[in-house]
Amino acid sequence: MTAELTRGQNHPLPRARLEIRVSAGTPVVAGATLGDENGTIHGVERVVHPGAPTLPGLEVSRQAAADHRLAVDLDAVPDAVHRVSVLLALPTGGRGPARFGAVAAPFVAVTDLDGDEVASYTITGLEAESAVVALELYRRQGAWKVRAVGQGYAGGLAELLADQKLSQAHQLAAAIDEAVASGLARSIPAPPAAAPAHRPDHGTAPGTGPGGPVPSASPYDAQGAPAPGPQTPGAPGRPGGQQPYPGGPGEPATGQPSAPAAGGPIDYSHPRRQSAAPPPPPPAAPPSEPGRPARPVAGDATGWSMEERLYNQVWGMFEDLARTTAAYRSAVDFADSRMEKELDQVLSDPRSRIGGQGDAARDAARARHGELVSQAREVLDRDVAQLVAEAEVVEPALPTAFARWDNPVWHAYRVPMEIPMALRLGDLHLPEADRIRIPMLIRLPLERGLWIDSGRSASLDGSFADSHEMRRLGLETAVSHAARLLAVYPAGEFTVHVIDPAGSGAQALAPLARSGVLAAPPAQGAAGAADVLARLTQRVDLVQMALRGGAPDALPPGLDTSQQLLIVNDFPHGFDDRAVNQLRYLADEGPAVGVHLMMVADREESAGFGPLLDPLWRSLLRLTPVADDHLADPWVGHAWTYEPSLVPPGSQVLQQVLAQVAAARRSWDR
């Protein structure tokens, strides 16, 4: 899980061999200094830079570039070194910007050798500075940690090196500038400005300013191209990282800031819409008619694979829809407040309170309100139309893990050889843009369990389902999610257990039971539930002890090391206090060692346990078997309507997919 650092925060480093990836909006110089406990540099030989790109345990680029990869081996760093400071600087003497305040905020990520991010930091708040200490890797009690520094220097490299007590700071800074200048002809420029079909900048929703309404934050201009001019950076939701839906959507997406011309507008792309390193170029957008937006392309986002590009593109669509809807709502709120203010002024004046003059003033206020709302709606409709066109291209291109059950890609399904980066659990939409559905993708492996809420709920069309119908729908939703998880994991790497104490879910569970993909028939009765819970609890204990003892290979022979999913139906019937405590233990400790819960339950029915179960519900991601607007967006505050991903009525795709999974499982067991 990526740790998104802010200035001053630190994070432990899990291994010694790492990469530090830098992504900036203009060519920058990357280097590092090796300091003692106090951060002092003892000689120019302790600085790695383009003129001297290698030192024991460190290697940097030989030229200025918009993107860098710094190789780090902390085991090879001399014992006298306690601090490794990663520095960035703008080249001097060129035609590029002279201060970091004129370019997009640099993004720095510490990754392992597989490219998985350990920690990341977006360096914000820079203005006149031309050099900055981005990160610091430091040794503390024999272990290495990373700290987000972000300390800038208006005096450039010379001031930075002098601050670290290097006596030859000015001479070394001049040597670095000379080495960089000799390679400027070879320097790697920032990525070119995005085509109109690319993701736009992220702006805050419009509101009111000192002089009236702030202009709309629509990502497209009147012709459908990205709107020019500076944007205010939006606030990311989670972050992604992590759990994409900790209580609502909000995860990283993509995008690459471009270098502004001197005196031109600054590109404040969402920092999580950046790639940590230069990915393969996306496909070119097809030509469009003059005056019309470029036709969208599937995979038109940054990423190292088509799967990652599509994942980033989907999250880009989510962020764009969230922002343009926030812009519309803010504009409507401003129109409402303005009309109320004008009507209050009319009513406060006795001369215009009654009679024709007052009626005319009220009509004028309502007309201005309608005009403002109409303008905001036109902007929203234009943006939504652009996103709908993009969704029509992206949806058919999604891989099986991201696709709906009615996507033809499932008819060509084959058991995968590796785990995908994410899984689709349903769709999200907003009431102002009901035409478009955004796939709800969560990262794999799961970082928290799932709770399918089978309580009574009113659907969006106003109809109510009784408790029996909700239980049936809830279990069918759970079966659909479990089948997806089985389908996207390689053979033998995902195991499903079921507890159905009263046997009431036999019909809904039939696709799993008949296909042979379950580890055992659904457990029934209190004794069956206790047996399954005891085995999974023991597995969690054994794996935890092995990991804490530093001996992950010392697990007992025959222990199933695959990811485990426990589906619990009709909770709390058949569960005593001991079983409930075991469920809580699995929900809290299981995900870290590959044991996950999927509860199908009505919270009201378990009210007899009192507050004992509150931590259990909070630890699970709540989903519903019917459309419901319960997912909160911490980024801009929207309540998103969630719709589960279910198999179309009459379709045999679920049985066909499970049959292939079962066949692959039998072959793997031989």
CSV table of N, CA and C in Angstrom, one decimal, residues 75-144:
chain,number,residue,atom,x,y,z
A,75,ASP,N,22.2,-1.2,1.2
A,75,ASP,CA,23.2,-2.1,1.8
A,75,ASP,C,24.6,-1.8,1.3
A,76,ALA,N,24.7,-1.1,0.1
A,76,ALA,CA,26.0,-0.8,-0.4
A,76,ALA,C,26.5,0.6,0.0
A,77,VAL,N,25.6,1.4,0.7
A,77,VAL,CA,26.0,2.7,1.2
A,77,VAL,C,27.0,2.6,2.3
A,78,PRO,N,28.1,3.4,2.3
A,78,PRO,CA,29.1,3.3,3.4
A,78,PRO,C,28.4,3.4,4.8
A,79,ASP,N,29.0,2.7,5.8
A,79,ASP,CA,28.5,2.7,7.1
A,79,ASP,C,28.5,4.1,7.7
A,80,ALA,N,29.4,5.0,7.3
A,80,ALA,CA,29.4,6.3,7.9
A,80,ALA,C,28.3,7.2,7.4
A,81,VAL,N,27.6,6.8,6.4
A,81,VAL,CA,26.5,7.6,5.8
A,81,VAL,C,25.2,7.2,6.5
A,82,HIS,N,24.6,8.3,7.0
A,82,HIS,CA,23.3,8.1,7.8
A,82,HIS,C,22.2,8.8,7.1
A,83,ARG,N,22.5,9.7,6.1
A,83,ARG,CA,21.4,10.4,5.4
A,83,ARG,C,21.7,10.5,3.9
A,84,VAL,N,20.8,10.1,3.1
A,84,VAL,CA,20.9,10.2,1.7
A,84,VAL,C,19.8,11.2,1.3
A,85,SER,N,20.2,12.4,0.9
A,85,SER,CA,19.3,13.5,0.5
A,85,SER,C,19.1,13.5,-1.0
A,86,VAL,N,17.9,13.4,-1.5
A,86,VAL,CA,17.6,13.4,-3.0
A,86,VAL,C,17.3,14.9,-3.3
A,87,LEU,N,18.0,15.4,-4.3
A,87,LEU,CA,17.9,16.8,-4.6
A,87,LEU,C,17.5,17.0,-6.1
A,88,LEU,N,16.7,18.0,-6.4
A,88,LEU,CA,16.3,18.4,-7.7
A,88,LEU,C,16.6,19.8,-7.9
A,89,ALA,N,17.0,20.1,-9.2
A,89,ALA,CA,17.4,21.5,-9.5
A,89,ALA,C,17.0,21.8,-10.9
A,90,LEU,N,16.7,23.1,-11.2
A,90,LEU,CA,16.4,23.5,-12.5
A,90,LEU,C,17.7,23.9,-13.2
A,91,PRO,N,17.9,23.5,-14.5
A,91,PRO,CA,19.2,23.8,-15.2
A,91,PRO,C,19.3,25.3,-15.3
A,92,THR,N,20.5,25.8,-15.2
A,92,THR,CA,20.8,27.3,-15.3
A,92,THR,C,21.3,27.6,-16.7
A,93,GLY,N,21.1,28.8,-17.1
A,93,GLY,CA,21.6,29.2,-18.4
A,93,GLY,C,20.9,28.8,-19.6
A,94,GLY,N,19.8,28.1,-19.4
A,94,GLY,CA,19.0,27.6,-20.6
A,94,GLY,C,17.8,28.5,-20.8
A,95,ARG,N,16.9,28.0,-21.7
A,95,ARG,CA,15.7,28.8,-22.0
A,95,ARG,C,14.5,28.3,-21.1
A,96,GLY,N,14.7,27.4,-20.2
A,96,GLY,CA,13.6,26.9,-19.4
A,96,GLY,C,13.3,27.8,-18.2
A,97,PRO,N,12.4,27.4,-17.4
A,97,PRO,CA,12.0,28.2,-16.3
A,97,PRO,C,13.1,28.3,-15.3
A,98,ALA,N,13.1,29.4,-14.5
A,98,ALA,CA,14.2,29.7,-13.6
A,98,ALA,C,13.8,29.4,-12.1
A,99,ARG,N,12.5,29.1,-11.9
A,99,ARG,CA,12.0,28.8,-10.6
A,99,ARG,C,10.9,27.8,-10.6
A,100,PHE,N,10.8,27.0,-9.5
A,100,PHE,CA,9.9,25.9,-9.5
A,100,PHE,C,8.4,26.4,-9.4
A,101,GLY,N,8.3,27.7,-9.0
A,101,GLY,CA,6.9,28.2,-8.9
A,101,GLY,C,6.3,28.4,-10.3
A,102,ALA,N,7.1,28.3,-11.4
A,102,ALA,CA,6.5,28.5,-12.7
A,102,ALA,C,6.2,27.2,-13.4
A,103,VAL,N,6.4,26.0,-12.7
A,103,VAL,CA,6.1,24.7,-13.3
A,103,VAL,C,5.2,23.9,-12.4
A,104,ALA,N,4.7,22.8,-12.9
A,104,ALA,CA,3.9,22.0,-12.1
A,104,ALA,C,4.7,21.4,-11.0
A,105,ALA,N,4.0,21.1,-9.9
A,105,ALA,CA,4.7,20.5,-8.7
A,105,ALA,C,5.3,19.2,-9.0
A,106,PRO,N,6.6,19.0,-8.8
A,106,PRO,CA,7.3,17.7,-9.0
A,106,PRO,C,6.7,16.6,-8.1
A,107,PHE,N,6.7,15.4,-8.7
A,107,PHE,CA,6.2,14.2,-8.0
A,107,PHE,C,7.3,13.2,-7.8
A,108,VAL,N,7.5,12.8,-6.6
A,108,VAL,CA,8.6,11.8,-6.3
A,108,VAL,C,8.0,10.6,-5.7
A,109,ALA,N,8.5,9.4,-6.1
A,109,ALA,CA,8.0,8.2,-5.6
A,109,ALA,C,9.1,7.2,-5.3
A,110,VAL,N,9.1,6.6,-4.2
A,110,VAL,CA,10.0,5.5,-3.8
A,110,VAL,C,9.3,4.2,-4.2
A,111,THR,N,9.9,3.4,-5.0
A,111,THR,CA,9.3,2.1,-5.4
A,111,THR,C,10.3,1.0,-5.2
A,112,ASP,N,9.8,-0.3,-5.2
A,112,ASP,CA,10.6,-1.4,-5.2
A,112,ASP,C,11.0,-1.7,-6.7
A,113,LEU,N,11.8,-2.8,-6.8
A,113,LEU,CA,12.3,-3.1,-8.2
A,113,LEU,C,11.2,-3.5,-9.1
A,114,ASP,N,10.1,-3.9,-8.6
A,114,ASP,CA,8.9,-4.3,-9.5
A,114,ASP,C,8.1,-3.1,-9.8
A,115,GLY,N,8.4,-1.9,-9.4
A,115,GLY,CA,7.6,-0.8,-9.7
A,115,GLY,C,6.5,-0.4,-8.7
A,116,ASP,N,6.3,-1.2,-7.7
A,116,ASP,CA,5.3,-1.0,-6.7
A,116,ASP,C,5.7,0.2,-5.8
A,117,GLU,N,4.9,1.2,-5.6
A,117,GLU,CA,5.2,2.3,-4.8
A,117,GLU,C,5.2,2.0,-3.3
A,118,VAL,N,6.3,2.4,-2.7
A,118,VAL,CA,6.3,2.3,-1.2
A,118,VAL,C,5.9,3.6,-0.6
A,119,ALA,N,6.3,4.7,-1.1
A,119,ALA,CA,5.9,6.1,-0.6
A,119,ALA,C,6.0,7.1,-1.8
A,120,SER,N,5.2,8.1,-1.7
A,120,SER,CA,5.2,9.1,-2.7
A,120,SER,C,5.0,10.5,-2.1
A,121,TYR,N,5.5,11.5,-2.8
A,121,TYR,CA,5.4,12.9,-2.2
A,121,TYR,C,5.3,13.9,-3.4
A,122,THR,N,4.3,14.7,-3.4
A,122,THR,CA,4.2,15.8,-4.3
A,122,THR,C,4.7,17.1,-3.7
A,123,ILE,N,5.7,17.7,-4.3
A,123,ILE,CA,6.4,18.8,-3.7
A,123,ILE,C,5.7,20.1,-4.0
A,124,THR,N,4.9,20.5,-3.1
A,124,THR,CA,4.1,21.7,-3.4
A,124,THR,C,4.6,22.9,-2.6
A,125,GLY,N,4.1,24.1,-2.8
A,125,GLY,CA,4.5,25.3,-2.1
A,125,GLY,C,5.8,26.0,-2.5
A,126,LEU,N,6.4,25.5,-3.6
A,126,LEU,CA,7.6,26.2,-4.1
A,126,LEU,C,7.3,27.4,-4.9
A,127,GLU,N,8.1,28.4,-4.8
A,127,GLU,CA,7.9,29.7,-5.6
A,127,GLU,C,9.1,30.1,-6.3
A,128,ALA,N,10.0,30.9,-5.6
A,128,ALA,CA,11.2,31.4,-6.2
A,128,ALA,C,12.4,30.4,-6.2
A,129,GLU,N,12.2,29.2,-5.5
A,129,GLU,CA,13.3,28.3,-5.4
A,129,GLU,C,13.6,27.6,-6.7
A,130,SER,N,14.9,27.4,-6.9
A,130,SER,CA,15.4,26.7,-8.1
A,130,SER,C,16.1,25.4,-7.8
A,131,ALA,N,16.2,25.1,-6.5
A,131,ALA,CA,16.7,23.8,-6.1
A,131,ALA,C,15.9,23.4,-4.9
A,132,VAL,N,15.8,22.1,-4.7
A,132,VAL,CA,15.0,21.6,-3.6
A,132,VAL,C,15.5,20.2,-3.1
A,133,VAL,N,15.5,20.0,-1.8
A,133,VAL,CA,15.8,18.7,-1.3
A,133,VAL,C,14.4,18.0,-1.2
A,134,ALA,N,14.2,17.0,-2.1
A,134,ALA,CA,12.9,16.4,-2.2
A,134,ALA,C,12.6,15.4,-1.1
A,135,LEU,N,13.5,14.4,-1.0
A,135,LEU,CA,13.3,13.3,0.0
A,135,LEU,C,14.6,13.1,0.8
A,136,GLU,N,14.5,12.5,1.9
A,136,GLU,CA,15.7,12.1,2.7
A,136,GLU,C,15.5,10.7,3.2
A,137,LEU,N,16.5,9.8,2.8
A,137,LEU,CA,16.5,8.5,3.3
A,137,LEU,C,17.5,8.5,4.5
A,138,TYR,N,17.0,8.1,5.6
A,138,TYR,CA,17.9,8.2,6.8
A,138,TYR,C,17.9,6.9,7.6
A,139,ARG,N,19.0,6.7,8.3
A,139,ARG,CA,19.2,5.4,9.1
A,139,ARG,C,18.8,5.7,10.5
A,140,ARG,N,17.9,4.9,11.1
A,140,ARG,CA,17.5,5.1,12.5
A,140,ARG,C,17.4,3.7,13.2
A,141,GLN,N,18.3,3.5,14.1
A,141,GLN,CA,18.4,2.3,14.9
A,141,GLN,C,18.6,1.1,14.0
A,142,GLY,N,19.4,1.2,13.0
A,142,GLY,CA,19.7,0.1,12.1
A,142,GLY,C,18.7,-0.1,11.0
A,143,ALA,N,17.6,0.7,10.9
A,143,ALA,CA,16.6,0.5,9.9
A,143,ALA,C,16.6,1.8,9.1
A,144,TRP,N,16.2,1.7,7.8
A,144,TRP,CA,16.1,2.9,6.9
A,144,TRP,C,14.7,3.4,6.8
